[in-house]
Amino acid sequence: MNRKVSVVGLGYVGLPVAVAFGARHQVIGFDVKKSRISELKEGRDSTLEVSPEELAKADILFTSDPSDLQQADFHIVAVPTPITDSLQPDLTPLLRASETIGRQLKKGDIVVFESTVYPGATEEDCVPVLERESGLVAGKDFTVGYSPERINPGDKEHTFTKITKVVSGQDQRTLDIVAEVYSSVVTAGVHKAPSIKAAEAAKVIENTQRDLNIALMNELAVIFKRMDIDTLDVLEAAGTKWNFLPFRPGLVGGHCIGVDPYYLTYKAQRVGYHPDVILAGRRINDSMGRYIVGEVVKQLLLKGVSVVNAKVAVLGLTFKENCPDLRNSRVIDIIRELKTYNCEVLVHDPLANAEEAREEYGVELCEWTDLNELDAVVLATAHRQYKELPIDEYRGKMKEGGMLFDVKGVIDRDAAAEAGVDLWRL
């Protein structure tokens, strides 16, 4: 490979990409957050995606100076693409990154976007910004490609180099170069998509498919609860069939599954189609926090416990287990809904950053020792620390008759019964 790589955006996606390339070539690692650049220079990664040893071995120039991007001729964009409060795509970080790169762009450069977008965004939204800021012409002076990120935060098995990389390019020459560059580090190989739009669409449907499957499990959980059937018992039985898909009910958050479908539905509506199935799945998954709290309230009332001022601990705030990522965590739905009943809500998470929790959600994290005399415990995120706790530890935190609500289905039902812990499972 004879290309010099820059990675713009050094978060959960960008840093593993930069480290993978940095293990073989010098890389320019750019991020607008100076605090992020400082911690990476010190050999620390607060996302826990990359170890200090991996950071030390990678040849990366960490910088927040845009002019350093001029040293590279192959720019990988890995910035967040969130949604707004009205559930619309928010391309602001992507367009700002395009502006930054555009001002440093040179003839012959290639810009590859990894951020999740709707089909058409790379060519219709980003390319005009690159042209405007650079004064260059796409397809003539520089070219673009799209290679959807497949980073799974907290997953140490399916890492960047071990996942097949989908690549695409504006023309055949660009496609071949993009494939060659990624092939130099991705041992799992690359798949050449025939167009940028096809690669963009592949990304959004990967997570839309997962979203819909989880929505089905969530709807089944609600149905089976009314029939007094344990959903996990049903799934274990059904799972003995060779082609049954092993999805589980739960909260659907994070930067992918809970977001990507809205990029697809936005574009679908723009071209005149109302995506009934996808939006129905989103409504079900977005309603689960409210449903879980409804069950908490119902069970407390059945026990004769006053919901007002009931002391409830929510365990876990990050969007998934064993990961400090707080982005789009739907645990906040449980917390906010409990507060509408005037419950006293205590939130604990051993992995979440306390300052980030405060800034992002207005939530003050408490210490484990603060959790005592609880009316209810809601196990919302199945961190290893919670899964490994003896059931007696949970019992010791609760009042006599207190109840444990296991959203993730990780508490052993027989052990809970033996310990005298009243258990509810989604």
CSV table of N, CA and C in Angstrom, one decimal, residues 142-264:
chain,number,residue,atom,x,y,z
A,142,PHE,N,-10.3,14.8,-7.2
A,142,PHE,CA,-10.3,13.8,-6.0
A,142,PHE,C,-11.5,12.9,-6.2
A,143,THR,N,-11.5,11.8,-5.5
A,143,THR,CA,-12.6,10.9,-5.5
A,143,THR,C,-13.1,10.5,-4.1
A,144,VAL,N,-14.2,9.9,-4.0
A,144,VAL,CA,-14.8,9.4,-2.7
A,144,VAL,C,-15.2,8.0,-2.8
A,145,GLY,N,-15.3,7.4,-1.6
A,145,GLY,CA,-15.7,6.0,-1.5
A,145,GLY,C,-16.5,5.9,-0.2
A,146,TYR,N,-17.1,4.8,0.0
A,146,TYR,CA,-17.9,4.5,1.3
A,146,TYR,C,-17.6,3.1,1.7
A,147,SER,N,-17.3,2.9,3.0
A,147,SER,CA,-17.0,1.6,3.5
A,147,SER,C,-17.7,1.6,4.9
A,148,PRO,N,-18.9,1.0,5.0
A,148,PRO,CA,-19.6,1.1,6.3
A,148,PRO,C,-18.9,0.4,7.5
A,149,GLU,N,-18.9,1.2,8.6
A,149,GLU,CA,-18.2,0.6,9.8
A,149,GLU,C,-19.1,-0.5,10.4
A,150,ARG,N,-18.3,-1.5,10.9
A,150,ARG,CA,-19.0,-2.6,11.6
A,150,ARG,C,-18.4,-2.9,13.0
A,151,ILE,N,-18.0,-1.8,13.6
A,151,ILE,CA,-17.5,-1.9,15.0
A,151,ILE,C,-18.6,-2.2,15.9
A,152,ASN,N,-18.4,-3.2,16.8
A,152,ASN,CA,-19.3,-3.6,17.8
A,152,ASN,C,-18.7,-3.3,19.2
A,153,PRO,N,-19.1,-2.1,19.8
A,153,PRO,CA,-18.4,-1.7,21.0
A,153,PRO,C,-18.4,-2.8,22.1
A,154,GLY,N,-17.3,-3.0,22.7
A,154,GLY,CA,-17.1,-4.0,23.8
A,154,GLY,C,-16.9,-5.4,23.3
A,155,ASP,N,-17.0,-5.6,22.0
A,155,ASP,CA,-16.8,-7.0,21.4
A,155,ASP,C,-15.3,-7.2,21.1
A,156,LYS,N,-14.6,-8.1,21.8
A,156,LYS,CA,-13.2,-8.3,21.6
A,156,LYS,C,-12.9,-9.4,20.6
A,157,GLU,N,-14.0,-10.1,20.1
A,157,GLU,CA,-13.8,-11.2,19.2
A,157,GLU,C,-14.0,-10.6,17.7
A,158,HIS,N,-15.1,-9.9,17.5
A,158,HIS,CA,-15.4,-9.4,16.1
A,158,HIS,C,-14.8,-8.0,16.0
A,159,THR,N,-13.5,-7.9,15.9
A,159,THR,CA,-12.8,-6.7,15.8
A,159,THR,C,-12.6,-6.2,14.4
A,160,PHE,N,-12.1,-5.0,14.2
A,160,PHE,CA,-12.0,-4.4,12.9
A,160,PHE,C,-11.4,-5.2,11.8
A,161,THR,N,-10.3,-5.8,12.2
A,161,THR,CA,-9.5,-6.6,11.2
A,161,THR,C,-10.1,-8.0,10.9
A,162,LYS,N,-11.0,-8.4,11.8
A,162,LYS,CA,-11.6,-9.8,11.6
A,162,LYS,C,-13.0,-9.8,11.0
A,163,ILE,N,-13.5,-8.6,10.6
A,163,ILE,CA,-14.8,-8.6,10.0
A,163,ILE,C,-14.7,-8.2,8.5
A,164,THR,N,-15.3,-8.9,7.6
A,164,THR,CA,-15.3,-8.6,6.2
A,164,THR,C,-15.7,-7.1,6.0
A,165,LYS,N,-14.9,-6.4,5.2
A,165,LYS,CA,-15.1,-5.0,5.0
A,165,LYS,C,-15.8,-4.8,3.6
A,166,VAL,N,-16.9,-4.2,3.7
A,166,VAL,CA,-17.6,-3.8,2.5
A,166,VAL,C,-17.0,-2.5,2.0
A,167,VAL,N,-16.6,-2.4,0.7
A,167,VAL,CA,-16.0,-1.2,0.2
A,167,VAL,C,-16.7,-0.8,-1.1
A,168,SER,N,-16.6,0.5,-1.4
A,168,SER,CA,-17.2,1.0,-2.6
A,168,SER,C,-16.4,2.3,-3.0
A,169,GLY,N,-16.6,2.6,-4.3
A,169,GLY,CA,-15.8,3.8,-4.8
A,169,GLY,C,-16.6,4.5,-5.9
A,170,GLN,N,-16.2,5.7,-6.1
A,170,GLN,CA,-16.9,6.6,-7.1
A,170,GLN,C,-16.7,6.1,-8.5
A,171,ASP,N,-15.6,5.4,-8.7
A,171,ASP,CA,-15.3,4.8,-10.0
A,171,ASP,C,-14.5,3.5,-9.8
A,172,GLN,N,-14.2,2.8,-10.9
A,172,GLN,CA,-13.5,1.5,-10.7
A,172,GLN,C,-12.1,1.7,-10.1
A,173,ARG,N,-11.4,2.7,-10.6
A,173,ARG,CA,-10.0,3.0,-10.0
A,173,ARG,C,-10.0,3.2,-8.5
A,174,THR,N,-11.0,4.1,-8.1
A,174,THR,CA,-11.1,4.4,-6.7
A,174,THR,C,-11.5,3.1,-5.9
A,175,LEU,N,-12.4,2.3,-6.4
A,175,LEU,CA,-12.8,1.1,-5.8
A,175,LEU,C,-11.7,0.2,-5.6
A,176,ASP,N,-10.8,0.0,-6.6
A,176,ASP,CA,-9.7,-0.9,-6.5
A,176,ASP,C,-8.7,-0.4,-5.4
A,177,ILE,N,-8.5,1.0,-5.4
A,177,ILE,CA,-7.5,1.5,-4.4
A,177,ILE,C,-8.1,1.4,-3.0
A,178,VAL,N,-9.4,1.7,-2.8
A,178,VAL,CA,-10.0,1.5,-1.5
A,178,VAL,C,-9.9,0.1,-1.0
A,179,ALA,N,-10.2,-0.9,-1.9
A,179,ALA,CA,-10.1,-2.3,-1.6
A,179,ALA,C,-8.7,-2.7,-1.2
A,180,GLU,N,-7.7,-2.1,-1.9
A,180,GLU,CA,-6.3,-2.5,-1.6
A,180,GLU,C,-5.9,-1.9,-0.3
A,181,VAL,N,-6.3,-0.7,0.0
A,181,VAL,CA,-5.9,-0.1,1.3
A,181,VAL,C,-6.5,-0.8,2.5
A,182,TYR,N,-7.8,-1.1,2.4
A,182,TYR,CA,-8.4,-1.9,3.5
A,182,TYR,C,-7.8,-3.3,3.6
A,183,SER,N,-7.6,-3.9,2.5
A,183,SER,CA,-7.0,-5.3,2.5
A,183,SER,C,-5.7,-5.4,3.1
A,184,SER,N,-5.0,-4.3,3.2
A,184,SER,CA,-3.6,-4.3,3.8
A,184,SER,C,-3.7,-4.5,5.3
A,185,VAL,N,-4.9,-4.3,5.9
A,185,VAL,CA,-5.0,-4.5,7.4
A,185,VAL,C,-6.2,-5.5,7.8
A,186,VAL,N,-7.2,-5.6,6.9
A,186,VAL,CA,-8.4,-6.4,7.3
A,186,VAL,C,-8.1,-7.8,6.8
A,187,THR,N,-7.8,-8.7,7.7
A,187,THR,CA,-7.5,-10.1,7.4
A,187,THR,C,-8.7,-10.9,6.9
A,188,ALA,N,-9.9,-10.4,7.3
A,188,ALA,CA,-11.1,-11.2,6.9
A,188,ALA,C,-11.5,-10.9,5.4
A,189,GLY,N,-10.8,-10.0,4.7
A,189,GLY,CA,-11.1,-9.7,3.3
A,189,GLY,C,-12.1,-8.6,3.1
A,190,VAL,N,-12.2,-8.2,1.8
A,190,VAL,CA,-13.2,-7.2,1.5
A,190,VAL,C,-14.2,-7.6,0.5
A,191,HIS,N,-15.3,-7.0,0.5
A,191,HIS,CA,-16.4,-7.2,-0.5
A,191,HIS,C,-16.6,-5.9,-1.2
A,192,LYS,N,-16.4,-6.0,-2.6
A,192,LYS,CA,-16.6,-4.8,-3.4
A,192,LYS,C,-18.1,-4.6,-3.8
A,193,ALA,N,-18.7,-3.6,-3.2
A,193,ALA,CA,-20.1,-3.3,-3.6
A,193,ALA,C,-20.0,-2.6,-4.9
A,194,PRO,N,-21.1,-2.8,-5.8
A,194,PRO,CA,-21.1,-2.2,-7.1
A,194,PRO,C,-21.3,-0.7,-7.1
A,195,SER,N,-21.7,-0.1,-6.0
A,195,SER,CA,-21.9,1.3,-6.0
A,195,SER,C,-21.9,1.8,-4.6
A,196,ILE,N,-21.7,3.1,-4.4
A,196,ILE,CA,-21.6,3.7,-3.1
A,196,ILE,C,-23.0,3.6,-2.4
A,197,LYS,N,-24.1,3.8,-3.2
A,197,LYS,CA,-25.4,3.7,-2.6
A,197,LYS,C,-25.7,2.3,-2.1
A,198,ALA,N,-25.2,1.3,-2.8
A,198,ALA,CA,-25.5,-0.1,-2.4
A,198,ALA,C,-24.8,-0.3,-1.1
A,199,ALA,N,-23.6,0.2,-0.9
A,199,ALA,CA,-22.8,0.0,0.3
A,199,ALA,C,-23.5,0.8,1.5
A,200,GLU,N,-24.0,2.0,1.2
A,200,GLU,CA,-24.7,2.8,2.2
A,200,GLU,C,-26.0,2.1,2.6
A,201,ALA,N,-26.7,1.5,1.7
A,201,ALA,CA,-27.9,0.8,2.0
A,201,ALA,C,-27.7,-0.5,2.8
A,202,ALA,N,-26.5,-1.2,2.5
A,202,ALA,CA,-26.2,-2.4,3.2
A,202,ALA,C,-26.0,-2.1,4.7
A,203,LYS,N,-25.4,-1.0,5.0
A,203,LYS,CA,-25.1,-0.6,6.4
A,203,LYS,C,-26.4,-0.4,7.1
A,204,VAL,N,-27.3,0.4,6.6
A,204,VAL,CA,-28.6,0.7,7.3
A,204,VAL,C,-29.5,-0.6,7.5
A,205,ILE,N,-29.4,-1.5,6.5
A,205,ILE,CA,-30.3,-2.6,6.7
A,205,ILE,C,-29.8,-3.7,7.6
A,206,GLU,N,-28.4,-3.7,7.8
A,206,GLU,CA,-27.9,-4.6,8.8
A,206,GLU,C,-28.5,-4.4,10.1
A,207,ASN,N,-28.5,-3.2,10.6
A,207,ASN,CA,-29.1,-2.9,11.9
A,207,ASN,C,-30.6,-2.8,11.9
A,208,THR,N,-31.2,-2.4,10.8
A,208,THR,CA,-32.6,-2.4,10.7
A,208,THR,C,-33.2,-3.8,10.9
A,209,GLN,N,-32.5,-4.8,10.3
A,209,GLN,CA,-32.9,-6.2,10.5
A,209,GLN,C,-32.8,-6.6,11.9
A,210,ARG,N,-31.8,-6.3,12.6
A,210,ARG,CA,-31.6,-6.6,14.0
A,210,ARG,C,-32.7,-5.9,14.8
A,211,ASP,N,-33.0,-4.7,14.5
A,211,ASP,CA,-34.0,-3.9,15.2
A,211,ASP,C,-35.4,-4.6,15.1
A,212,LEU,N,-35.7,-5.0,13.9
A,212,LEU,CA,-37.0,-5.6,13.7
A,212,LEU,C,-37.1,-7.0,14.5
A,213,ASN,N,-36.0,-7.7,14.4
A,213,ASN,CA,-36.0,-9.0,15.2
A,213,ASN,C,-36.2,-8.9,16.7
A,214,ILE,N,-35.5,-7.8,17.2
A,214,ILE,CA,-35.6,-7.6,18.6
A,214,ILE,C,-37.0,-7.1,19.0
A,215,ALA,N,-37.6,-6.2,18.0
A,215,ALA,CA,-39.0,-5.7,18.2
A,215,ALA,C,-39.9,-6.9,18.3
A,216,LEU,N,-39.8,-7.9,17.5
A,216,LEU,CA,-40.6,-9.1,17.5
A,216,LEU,C,-40.5,-9.7,18.9
A,217,MET,N,-39.3,-9.9,19.4
A,217,MET,CA,-39.1,-10.5,20.7
A,217,MET,C,-39.7,-9.7,21.8
A,218,ASN,N,-39.6,-8.4,21.7
A,218,ASN,CA,-40.2,-7.5,22.7
A,218,ASN,C,-41.8,-7.6,22.7
A,219,GLU,N,-42.3,-7.7,21.5
A,219,GLU,CA,-43.8,-7.8,21.4
A,219,GLU,C,-44.2,-9.2,22.0
A,220,LEU,N,-43.5,-10.2,21.7
A,220,LEU,CA,-43.8,-11.5,22.2
A,220,LEU,C,-43.7,-11.5,23.7
A,221,ALA,N,-42.7,-10.8,24.3
A,221,ALA,CA,-42.5,-10.7,25.8
A,221,ALA,C,-43.8,-10.1,26.4
A,222,VAL,N,-44.3,-9.1,25.8
A,222,VAL,CA,-45.5,-8.4,26.3
A,222,VAL,C,-46.7,-9.4,26.2
A,223,ILE,N,-46.8,-10.1,25.1
A,223,ILE,CA,-47.9,-11.0,24.9
A,223,ILE,C,-47.8,-12.1,25.9
A,224,PHE,N,-46.7,-12.7,26.1
A,224,PHE,CA,-46.5,-13.9,26.9
A,224,PHE,C,-46.7,-13.5,28.4
A,225,LYS,N,-46.3,-12.3,28.7
A,225,LYS,CA,-46.5,-11.8,30.1
A,225,LYS,C,-48.0,-11.9,30.5
A,226,ARG,N,-48.8,-11.5,29.5
A,226,ARG,CA,-50.3,-11.5,29.8
A,226,ARG,C,-50.8,-12.9,29.9
A,227,MET,N,-50.1,-13.8,29.3
A,227,MET,CA,-50.5,-15.3,29.4
A,227,MET,C,-49.8,-16.0,30.5
A,228,ASP,N,-49.0,-15.3,31.3
A,228,ASP,CA,-48.3,-15.8,32.4
A,228,ASP,C,-47.3,-16.9,32.0
A,229,ILE,N,-46.7,-16.7,30.8
A,229,ILE,CA,-45.6,-17.6,30.3
A,229,ILE,C,-44.3,-16.9,30.3
A,230,ASP,N,-43.3,-17.5,30.8
A,230,ASP,CA,-41.9,-17.0,30.8
A,230,ASP,C,-41.3,-16.9,29.4
A,231,THR,N,-41.0,-15.8,28.9
A,231,THR,CA,-40.6,-15.6,27.5
A,231,THR,C,-39.3,-16.4,27.3
A,232,LEU,N,-38.4,-16.4,28.2
A,232,LEU,CA,-37.1,-17.0,28.0
A,232,LEU,C,-37.3,-18.5,28.0
A,233,ASP,N,-38.3,-19.1,28.7
A,233,ASP,CA,-38.6,-20.5,28.5
A,233,ASP,C,-39.0,-20.8,27.1
A,234,VAL,N,-39.8,-19.9,26.6
A,234,VAL,CA,-40.3,-20.1,25.2
A,234,VAL,C,-39.1,-20.1,24.2
A,235,LEU,N,-38.3,-19.1,24.4
A,235,LEU,CA,-37.2,-18.9,23.4
A,235,LEU,C,-36.2,-20.0,23.5
A,236,GLU,N,-35.9,-20.6,24.7
A,236,GLU,CA,-35.0,-21.7,24.8
A,236,GLU,C,-35.6,-22.9,24.1
A,237,ALA,N,-36.9,-23.1,24.2
A,237,ALA,CA,-37.5,-24.3,23.5
A,237,ALA,C,-37.5,-24.1,22.0
A,238,ALA,N,-37.9,-22.9,21.6
A,238,ALA,CA,-38.0,-22.6,20.1
A,238,ALA,C,-36.5,-22.6,19.5
A,239,GLY,N,-35.6,-22.3,20.3
A,239,GLY,CA,-34.2,-22.2,19.9
A,239,GLY,C,-33.6,-23.6,19.5
A,240,THR,N,-34.3,-24.7,19.9
A,240,THR,CA,-33.8,-26.0,19.5
A,240,THR,C,-34.0,-26.3,18.0
A,241,LYS,N,-34.8,-25.5,17.3
A,241,LYS,CA,-34.9,-25.7,15.9
A,241,LYS,C,-33.7,-25.0,15.2
A,242,TRP,N,-33.2,-25.7,14.2
A,242,TRP,CA,-32.0,-25.3,13.5
A,242,TRP,C,-32.0,-23.9,12.9
A,243,ASN,N,-33.1,-23.4,12.5
A,243,ASN,CA,-33.1,-22.1,11.8
A,243,ASN,C,-33.8,-21.1,12.6
A,244,PHE,N,-34.0,-21.3,13.9
A,244,PHE,CA,-34.6,-20.3,14.7
A,244,PHE,C,-33.6,-19.2,15.1
A,245,LEU,N,-33.8,-18.0,14.9
A,245,LEU,CA,-32.8,-16.9,15.2
A,245,LEU,C,-32.8,-16.6,16.7
A,246,PRO,N,-31.7,-16.6,17.3
A,246,PRO,CA,-31.5,-16.4,18.8
A,246,PRO,C,-31.6,-15.0,19.2
A,247,PHE,N,-32.6,-14.2,18.9
A,247,PHE,CA,-32.7,-12.9,19.5
A,247,PHE,C,-33.5,-12.9,20.8
A,248,ARG,N,-33.2,-11.9,21.6
A,248,ARG,CA,-33.8,-11.8,23.0
A,248,ARG,C,-34.5,-10.4,23.1
A,249,PRO,N,-35.5,-10.3,24.0
A,249,PRO,CA,-36.1,-9.0,24.2
A,249,PRO,C,-35.2,-8.1,25.0
A,250,GLY,N,-35.5,-6.8,25.0
A,250,GLY,CA,-34.7,-5.9,25.8
A,250,GLY,C,-34.7,-4.5,25.3
A,251,LEU,N,-34.0,-3.6,25.9
A,251,LEU,CA,-33.9,-2.2,25.5
A,251,LEU,C,-33.0,-2.1,24.3
A,252,VAL,N,-33.4,-1.3,23.3
A,252,VAL,CA,-32.6,-1.1,22.1
A,252,VAL,C,-32.1,0.3,22.0
A,253,GLY,N,-30.8,0.4,22.3
A,253,GLY,CA,-30.2,1.8,22.2
A,253,GLY,C,-28.9,1.7,21.5
A,254,GLY,N,-28.0,2.6,21.8
A,254,GLY,CA,-26.7,2.6,21.2
A,254,GLY,C,-26.7,3.5,19.9
A,255,HIS,N,-25.5,3.5,19.3
A,255,HIS,CA,-25.3,4.4,18.1
A,255,HIS,C,-25.7,3.7,16.8
A,256,CYS,N,-26.2,2.5,16.8
A,256,CYS,CA,-26.5,1.7,15.6
A,256,CYS,C,-27.9,1.3,15.5
A,257,ILE,N,-28.2,0.2,16.3
A,257,ILE,CA,-29.5,-0.4,16.1
A,257,ILE,C,-30.7,0.5,16.4
A,258,GLY,N,-30.5,1.4,17.4
A,258,GLY,CA,-31.6,2.3,17.7
A,258,GLY,C,-31.6,3.6,16.9
A,259,VAL,N,-30.7,3.7,16.0
A,259,VAL,CA,-30.5,4.9,15.2
A,259,VAL,C,-30.7,4.7,13.7
A,260,ASP,N,-29.9,3.7,13.2
A,260,ASP,CA,-29.8,3.5,11.8
A,260,ASP,C,-31.2,3.3,11.1
A,261,PRO,N,-32.2,2.7,11.7
A,261,PRO,CA,-33.5,2.5,10.9
A,261,PRO,C,-34.1,3.9,10.6
A,262,TYR,N,-33.9,4.9,11.4
A,262,TYR,CA,-34.4,6.2,11.2
A,262,TYR,C,-33.8,6.9,10.0
A,263,TYR,N,-32.5,6.5,9.7
A,263,TYR,CA,-31.9,7.0,8.4
A,263,TYR,C,-32.6,6.4,7.2
A,264,LEU,N,-32.9,5.1,7.3
A,264,LEU,CA,-33.6,4.5,6.2
A,264,LEU,C,-35.0,5.0,6.0
